[in-house]
């Protein structure tokens, strides 16, 4: 039979777990808002339509391909259908382009993004920001001198 101390300790552990989950959810919400603003800033530079909900708007891969087009300066073909297969093909194309640009993604697959996995979608966008936006701007010293880091992103 559990003693009073064991019950109190179990309640404290549960409360601690709830706090950790709440902090994690809050962190994800801040990242989502920040990354959505960053994506929309990139789209405003190229005249693309902005996104509202990062997790649902990126699932079909079309907006991700638009983002990569703007960052890499290449035209990327998109599948226009609305089935899961079309979405997977678009997202897999994104992952292929990232791989070609030496962006190593660990444990992120097309199905993760199409299925709307929040953590992995955030990780994908962070990798794009870190490797393409930051690396691309640092590879162009004349651009770096003329603009602040805030303007480049």
One Martini backbone bead per residue (centre of mass of N, CA, C, O) as a GRO file, in nm:
protein
  153
    1UNK     BB    1   0.098   0.035   0.020
    2UNK     BB    2   0.069   0.362  -0.005
    3UNK     BB    3   0.206   0.629   0.108
    4UNK     BB    4   0.182   0.960   0.166
    5UNK     BB    5   0.458   1.025   0.029
    6UNK     BB    6   0.400   0.882  -0.241
    7UNK     BB    7   0.155   1.052  -0.321
    8UNK     BB    8   0.293   1.328  -0.311
    9UNK     BB    9   0.514   1.259  -0.517
   10UNK     BB   10   0.322   1.191  -0.752
   11UNK     BB   11   0.192   1.475  -0.764
   12UNK     BB   12   0.457   1.629  -0.819
   13UNK     BB   13   0.531   1.484  -1.082
   14UNK     BB   14   0.275   1.563  -1.236
   15UNK     BB   15   0.313   1.868  -1.209
   16UNK     BB   16   0.589   1.878  -1.347
   17UNK     BB   17   0.492   1.760  -1.619
   18UNK     BB   18   0.289   1.986  -1.678
   19UNK     BB   19   0.496   2.215  -1.690
   20UNK     BB   20   0.668   2.104  -1.918
   21UNK     BB   21   0.443   2.088  -2.129
   22UNK     BB   22   0.366   2.388  -2.123
   23UNK     BB   23   0.647   2.495  -2.209
   24UNK     BB   24   0.660   2.344  -2.477
   25UNK     BB   25   0.404   2.466  -2.602
   26UNK     BB   26   0.500   2.760  -2.580
   27UNK     BB   27   0.752   2.727  -2.756
   28UNK     BB   28   0.605   2.635  -3.013
   29UNK     BB   29   0.432   2.894  -3.046
   30UNK     BB   30   0.670   3.086  -3.084
   31UNK     BB   31   0.795   2.947  -3.327
   32UNK     BB   32   0.554   2.960  -3.513
   33UNK     BB   33   0.530   3.267  -3.521
   34UNK     BB   34   0.820   3.329  -3.615
   35UNK     BB   35   0.828   3.148  -3.873
   36UNK     BB   36   0.584   3.274  -4.013
   37UNK     BB   37   0.706   3.556  -4.038
   38UNK     BB   38   0.953   3.471  -4.203
   39UNK     BB   39   0.808   3.348  -4.442
   40UNK     BB   40   0.643   3.606  -4.515
   41UNK     BB   41   0.894   3.778  -4.571
   42UNK     BB   42   0.989   3.607  -4.810
   43UNK     BB   43   0.725   3.637  -4.979
   44UNK     BB   44   0.730   3.950  -5.006
   45UNK     BB   45   0.990   3.950  -5.194
   46UNK     BB   46   0.824   3.751  -5.425
   47UNK     BB   47   0.494   3.775  -5.421
   48UNK     BB   48   0.377   3.582  -5.224
   49UNK     BB   49   0.157   3.420  -5.047
   50UNK     BB   50   0.065   3.404  -4.743
   51UNK     BB   51   0.055   3.262  -4.429
   52UNK     BB   52  -0.124   3.137  -4.137
   53UNK     BB   53  -0.078   2.813  -4.101
   54UNK     BB   54   0.197   2.638  -4.098
   55UNK     BB   55   0.102   2.340  -4.065
   56UNK     BB   56  -0.120   2.345  -4.297
   57UNK     BB   57   0.023   2.515  -4.537
   58UNK     BB   58   0.279   2.294  -4.569
   59UNK     BB   59   0.168   1.999  -4.630
   60UNK     BB   60   0.174   2.008  -4.966
   61UNK     BB   61   0.463   2.176  -5.044
   62UNK     BB   62   0.424   2.441  -5.208
   63UNK     BB   63   0.533   2.655  -5.003
   64UNK     BB   64   0.810   2.526  -4.974
   65UNK     BB   65   0.890   2.566  -5.270
   66UNK     BB   66   0.861   2.871  -5.269
   67UNK     BB   67   1.076   2.921  -5.056
   68UNK     BB   68   1.315   2.786  -5.211
   69UNK     BB   69   1.304   2.966  -5.458
   70UNK     BB   70   1.377   3.231  -5.306
   71UNK     BB   71   1.652   3.120  -5.176
   72UNK     BB   72   1.786   2.988  -5.457
   73UNK     BB   73   1.673   3.089  -5.751
   74UNK     BB   74   1.484   2.851  -5.833
   75UNK     BB   75   1.286   2.645  -6.027
   76UNK     BB   76   1.004   2.463  -5.896
   77UNK     BB   77   0.820   2.195  -5.928
   78UNK     BB   78   0.464   2.137  -5.901
   79UNK     BB   79   0.211   1.967  -5.771
   80UNK     BB   80  -0.151   2.020  -5.819
   81UNK     BB   81  -0.267   1.825  -5.661
   82UNK     BB   82  -0.477   1.697  -5.364
   83UNK     BB   83  -0.327   1.458  -5.285
   84UNK     BB   84  -0.112   1.279  -5.099
   85UNK     BB   85   0.085   1.220  -5.328
   86UNK     BB   86   0.138   1.511  -5.409
   87UNK     BB   87   0.242   1.605  -5.136
   88UNK     BB   88   0.476   1.404  -5.113
   89UNK     BB   89   0.623   1.494  -5.368
   90UNK     BB   90   0.674   1.785  -5.279
   91UNK     BB   91   0.823   1.727  -5.012
   92UNK     BB   92   1.042   1.545  -5.136
   93UNK     BB   93   1.156   1.772  -5.310
   94UNK     BB   94   1.247   1.947  -5.078
   95UNK     BB   95   1.443   1.738  -4.954
   96UNK     BB   96   1.619   1.716  -5.207
   97UNK     BB   97   1.711   2.013  -5.221
   98UNK     BB   98   1.840   2.019  -4.945
   99UNK     BB   99   2.046   1.798  -4.999
  100UNK     BB  100   2.182   1.951  -5.243
  101UNK     BB  101   2.241   2.194  -5.011
  102UNK     BB  102   2.359   2.049  -4.747
  103UNK     BB  103   2.097   1.957  -4.582
  104UNK     BB  104   2.072   1.794  -4.283
  105UNK     BB  105   1.819   1.554  -4.213
  106UNK     BB  106   1.692   1.421  -3.915
  107UNK     BB  107   1.407   1.245  -3.908
  108UNK     BB  108   1.284   1.370  -4.188
  109UNK     BB  109   0.983   1.324  -4.358
  110UNK     BB  110   0.726   1.357  -4.569
  111UNK     BB  111   0.506   1.242  -4.376
  112UNK     BB  112   0.548   1.439  -4.142
  113UNK     BB  113   0.447   1.694  -4.292
  114UNK     BB  114   0.177   1.590  -4.411
  115UNK     BB  115   0.075   1.506  -4.110
  116UNK     BB  116   0.162   1.757  -3.912
  117UNK     BB  117   0.428   1.760  -3.760
  118UNK     BB  118   0.532   1.999  -3.553
  119UNK     BB  119   0.828   1.945  -3.472
  120UNK     BB  120   0.932   1.877  -3.768
  121UNK     BB  121   0.845   2.140  -3.899
  122UNK     BB  122   1.018   2.322  -3.724
  123UNK     BB  123   1.287   2.181  -3.796
  124UNK     BB  124   1.279   2.241  -4.098
  125UNK     BB  125   1.273   2.549  -4.083
  126UNK     BB  126   1.529   2.582  -3.920
  127UNK     BB  127   1.715   2.455  -4.133
  128UNK     BB  128   1.658   2.661  -4.350
  129UNK     BB  129   1.751   2.907  -4.201
  130UNK     BB  130   2.038   2.813  -4.121
  131UNK     BB  131   2.142   2.711  -4.418
  132UNK     BB  132   2.019   2.917  -4.631
  133UNK     BB  133   1.992   3.204  -4.517
  134UNK     BB  134   2.264   3.228  -4.369
  135UNK     BB  135   2.462   3.108  -4.579
  136UNK     BB  136   2.382   3.286  -4.820
  137UNK     BB  137   2.451   3.563  -4.688
  138UNK     BB  138   2.754   3.483  -4.607
  139UNK     BB  139   2.839   3.429  -4.921
  140UNK     BB  140   2.767   3.756  -4.950
  141UNK     BB  141   2.952   4.020  -4.867
  142UNK     BB  142   2.814   4.259  -5.017
  143UNK     BB  143   2.540   4.215  -4.876
  144UNK     BB  144   2.630   4.235  -4.579
  145UNK     BB  145   2.728   4.535  -4.591
  146UNK     BB  146   2.433   4.658  -4.689
  147UNK     BB  147   2.305   4.472  -4.459
  148UNK     BB  148   2.137   4.359  -4.216
  149UNK     BB  149   2.042   4.081  -4.055
  150UNK     BB  150   1.740   4.153  -4.053
  151UNK     BB  151   1.712   4.202  -4.362
  152UNK     BB  152   1.804   3.919  -4.463
  153UNK     BB  153   1.555   3.777  -4.301
   0.00000   0.00000   0.00000
